[in-house]
Amino acid sequence: MEKTMKKLATFSSVVAIVLWIVNCLVTASILSIMMITFLTTAYHFDMRLLVGTILGKKYQNIDPNNSWFQEKRFEKKLYNLLGVRSWKKHIPTYSPNSFDLNKTELPEILRNTCTSEIVHEAIVICSFIPVLISLTIPFLRDDVVIFLITSILAACVDSIFIIVQRYNRPRLRKIIARKKPN
């Protein structure tokens, strides 16, 4: 997944730059639409990689006992309603070894769920930066709805990863508690 993300980020960035240059030389609405599409795509991939790298390092030793990471009263019912148990195994993982029970100790996996949650929460917030940018640049104002839709969709995708981390964490805590010597 990591290689795929980096390739998609690079590809969309290169295409966006080429389309921007071509669009400056030849004004055509289809080129403008393609440029905006690839520019937005590049932003979302590049931003995810940057946020993940920066926050992943900053919060790699975070305390999983922080109240932010504790299960809230409503969560169990919400996750049952959403059927998280049935679909969580189909969600891709950027760094599978970080959550592999055979390669990583349980306390570290627990910390990794916290770090991952913080990263995805920051990404949800950063997903809306294109909307703010489109409101400040005159030639993009007409396309603010497109930026809003892509930002909402991107935020929803990252919310899925937050849900999975929060769903898994109480189960990990139970396994760790059972393995502790009395």
Tab-separated table of C-alpha atoms in Angstrom:
chain	number	residue	atom	x	y	z
A	1	MET	CA	0.000	0.000	0.000
A	2	GLU	CA	2.857	2.397	0.797
A	3	LYS	CA	4.409	2.024	-2.678
A	4	THR	CA	1.019	2.444	-4.347
A	5	MET	CA	0.294	5.643	-2.399
A	6	LYS	CA	3.687	7.110	-3.305
A	7	LYS	CA	3.304	6.209	-6.989
A	8	LEU	CA	-0.198	7.716	-7.143
A	9	ALA	CA	0.995	10.876	-5.375
A	10	THR	CA	3.908	11.275	-7.791
A	11	PHE	CA	1.810	10.521	-10.879
A	12	SER	CA	-1.007	12.900	-9.971
A	13	SER	CA	1.492	15.649	-9.048
A	14	VAL	CA	3.394	15.346	-12.334
A	15	VAL	CA	0.203	15.280	-14.418
A	16	ALA	CA	-1.208	18.282	-12.507
A	17	ILE	CA	1.966	20.307	-13.154
A	18	VAL	CA	2.021	19.380	-16.853
A	19	LEU	CA	-1.662	20.273	-17.220
A	20	TRP	CA	-1.111	23.546	-15.394
A	21	ILE	CA	1.700	24.484	-17.802
A	22	VAL	CA	-0.356	23.446	-20.845
A	23	ASN	CA	-3.395	25.290	-19.475
A	24	CYS	CA	-1.321	28.482	-19.161
A	25	LEU	CA	-0.294	28.176	-22.829
A	26	VAL	CA	-3.613	27.020	-24.281
A	27	THR	CA	-6.818	27.992	-22.560
A	28	ALA	CA	-9.378	25.219	-22.877
A	29	SER	CA	-12.085	24.337	-20.393
A	30	ILE	CA	-11.365	20.599	-20.575
A	31	LEU	CA	-7.701	21.235	-19.723
A	32	SER	CA	-8.770	23.425	-16.834
A	33	ILE	CA	-11.089	20.711	-15.510
A	34	MET	CA	-8.383	18.061	-15.879
A	35	MET	CA	-5.825	20.315	-14.202
A	36	ILE	CA	-8.127	20.952	-11.227
A	37	THR	CA	-8.929	17.245	-10.973
A	38	PHE	CA	-5.285	16.156	-10.954
A	39	LEU	CA	-4.246	19.049	-8.732
A	40	THR	CA	-6.875	18.085	-6.162
A	41	THR	CA	-5.945	14.408	-6.428
A	42	ALA	CA	-2.263	15.247	-6.029
A	43	TYR	CA	-3.039	17.399	-3.008
A	44	HIS	CA	-4.986	14.641	-1.280
A	45	PHE	CA	-2.298	11.992	-1.865
A	46	ASP	CA	0.658	14.257	-1.080
A	47	MET	CA	-1.033	15.707	1.998
A	48	ARG	CA	-1.743	12.208	3.344
A	49	LEU	CA	1.870	11.166	2.901
A	50	LEU	CA	3.178	14.369	4.497
A	51	VAL	CA	0.766	14.341	7.449
A	52	GLY	CA	1.378	10.627	7.993
A	53	THR	CA	5.144	11.074	7.971
A	54	ILE	CA	5.211	14.106	10.267
A	55	LEU	CA	2.574	13.027	12.782
A	56	GLY	CA	3.564	9.364	12.615
A	57	LYS	CA	7.027	10.283	13.897
A	58	LYS	CA	5.809	12.894	16.368
A	59	TYR	CA	3.251	10.603	17.998
A	60	GLN	CA	4.927	7.198	17.657
A	61	ASN	CA	5.308	6.894	21.439
A	62	ILE	CA	1.936	8.315	22.393
A	63	ASP	CA	0.281	7.163	25.601
A	64	PRO	CA	-2.681	4.932	24.682
A	65	ASN	CA	-4.169	5.562	28.146
A	66	ASN	CA	-4.915	9.180	27.234
A	67	SER	CA	-8.651	9.839	27.647
A	68	TRP	CA	-8.947	10.720	23.938
A	69	PHE	CA	-8.237	7.083	23.074
A	70	GLN	CA	-10.698	5.558	25.537
A	71	GLU	CA	-13.878	3.996	24.204
A	72	LYS	CA	-16.857	6.339	24.497
A	73	ARG	CA	-20.283	5.084	25.668
A	74	PHE	CA	-21.940	5.377	22.259
A	75	GLU	CA	-19.176	3.722	20.233
A	76	LYS	CA	-20.040	0.047	20.733
A	77	LYS	CA	-23.617	0.591	19.539
A	78	LEU	CA	-22.459	2.741	16.631
A	79	TYR	CA	-19.930	0.151	15.457
A	80	ASN	CA	-22.540	-2.607	15.668
A	81	LEU	CA	-24.961	-0.450	13.679
A	82	LEU	CA	-22.261	0.201	11.055
A	83	GLY	CA	-21.310	-3.491	10.955
A	84	VAL	CA	-17.617	-2.661	11.405
A	85	ARG	CA	-16.743	-6.234	12.351
A	86	SER	CA	-17.779	-7.528	8.923
A	87	TRP	CA	-15.978	-4.989	6.730
A	88	LYS	CA	-12.918	-3.875	8.727
A	89	LYS	CA	-10.774	-6.723	7.406
A	90	HIS	CA	-11.191	-5.378	3.843
A	91	ILE	CA	-9.689	-1.962	4.644
A	92	PRO	CA	-6.146	-1.496	3.294
A	93	THR	CA	-3.334	-0.737	5.719
A	94	TYR	CA	-0.532	1.659	4.811
A	95	SER	CA	1.952	-0.134	7.060
A	96	PRO	CA	0.653	-3.692	7.657
A	97	ASN	CA	3.638	-4.728	9.817
A	98	SER	CA	2.646	-2.079	12.369
A	99	PHE	CA	-0.526	-4.045	13.110
A	100	ASP	CA	0.693	-7.601	12.507
A	101	LEU	CA	0.260	-9.724	15.660
A	102	ASN	CA	3.077	-12.009	14.506
A	103	LYS	CA	5.616	-9.210	13.978
A	104	THR	CA	4.699	-6.552	16.535
A	105	GLU	CA	4.109	-6.700	20.289
A	106	LEU	CA	0.561	-5.986	21.471
A	107	PRO	CA	1.411	-2.798	23.440
A	108	GLU	CA	3.110	-1.394	20.340
A	109	ILE	CA	0.109	-2.272	18.171
A	110	LEU	CA	-2.077	-0.481	20.712
A	111	ARG	CA	0.144	2.628	20.416
A	112	ASN	CA	0.081	2.301	16.626
A	113	THR	CA	-3.731	2.446	16.648
A	114	CYS	CA	-3.519	5.726	18.571
A	115	THR	CA	-0.915	7.187	16.235
A	116	SER	CA	-2.917	6.104	13.216
A	117	GLU	CA	-6.066	7.648	14.644
A	118	ILE	CA	-4.322	11.000	15.179
A	119	VAL	CA	-2.907	10.925	11.650
A	120	HIS	CA	-6.319	10.222	10.097
A	121	GLU	CA	-8.033	12.857	12.250
A	122	ALA	CA	-5.515	15.453	11.034
A	123	ILE	CA	-6.038	14.280	7.452
A	124	VAL	CA	-9.813	14.730	7.833
A	125	ILE	CA	-9.206	18.361	8.837
A	126	CYS	CA	-6.636	18.939	6.070
A	127	SER	CA	-9.052	17.484	3.517
A	128	PHE	CA	-10.960	20.771	3.642
A	129	ILE	CA	-7.990	23.021	2.820
A	130	PRO	CA	-8.786	22.861	-0.944
A	131	VAL	CA	-12.209	24.361	-0.192
A	132	LEU	CA	-10.576	27.303	1.595
A	133	ILE	CA	-8.081	27.735	-1.243
A	134	SER	CA	-10.830	27.643	-3.865
A	135	LEU	CA	-12.654	30.421	-2.021
A	136	THR	CA	-9.579	32.671	-2.039
A	137	ILE	CA	-8.470	32.204	-5.675
A	138	PRO	CA	-10.826	34.035	-8.056
A	139	PHE	CA	-10.690	31.596	-11.003
A	140	LEU	CA	-11.452	28.653	-8.685
A	141	ARG	CA	-14.476	30.174	-6.923
A	142	ASP	CA	-16.842	28.835	-9.570
A	143	ASP	CA	-15.602	25.317	-8.794
A	144	VAL	CA	-15.976	25.499	-4.992
A	145	VAL	CA	-18.729	22.837	-5.076
A	146	ILE	CA	-16.327	20.370	-6.710
A	147	PHE	CA	-13.727	21.061	-4.012
A	148	LEU	CA	-16.361	20.710	-1.299
A	149	ILE	CA	-17.583	17.350	-2.664
A	150	THR	CA	-14.057	15.937	-3.009
A	151	SER	CA	-13.148	17.186	0.465
A	152	ILE	CA	-16.232	15.596	2.026
A	153	LEU	CA	-15.560	12.296	0.244
A	154	ALA	CA	-11.888	12.342	1.286
A	155	ALA	CA	-12.862	13.088	4.904
A	156	CYS	CA	-15.358	10.211	4.851
A	157	VAL	CA	-12.688	7.813	3.600
A	158	ASP	CA	-10.324	8.776	6.415
A	159	SER	CA	-13.152	8.559	8.939
A	160	ILE	CA	-13.396	4.874	8.052
A	161	PHE	CA	-9.789	4.373	9.190
A	162	ILE	CA	-10.497	6.246	12.436
A	163	ILE	CA	-13.500	4.003	13.077
A	164	VAL	CA	-11.424	0.862	12.524
A	165	GLN	CA	-8.712	2.033	14.955
A	166	ARG	CA	-11.259	2.941	17.607
A	167	TYR	CA	-13.116	-0.346	17.049
A	168	ASN	CA	-9.968	-2.454	17.429
A	169	ARG	CA	-8.477	-0.677	20.440
A	170	PRO	CA	-10.818	-2.041	23.181
A	171	ARG	CA	-10.292	-5.560	21.847
A	172	LEU	CA	-6.523	-5.106	21.988
A	173	ARG	CA	-6.817	-3.820	25.561
A	174	LYS	CA	-8.743	-6.969	26.557
A	175	ILE	CA	-6.138	-9.251	24.966
A	176	ILE	CA	-3.306	-7.360	26.705
A	177	ALA	CA	-5.143	-7.522	30.060
A	178	ARG	CA	-5.636	-11.299	29.691
A	179	LYS	CA	-1.951	-11.843	28.925
A	180	LYS	CA	-0.705	-9.829	31.932
A	181	PRO	CA	0.589	-11.983	34.765
A	182	ASN	CA	-1.510	-11.618	37.918
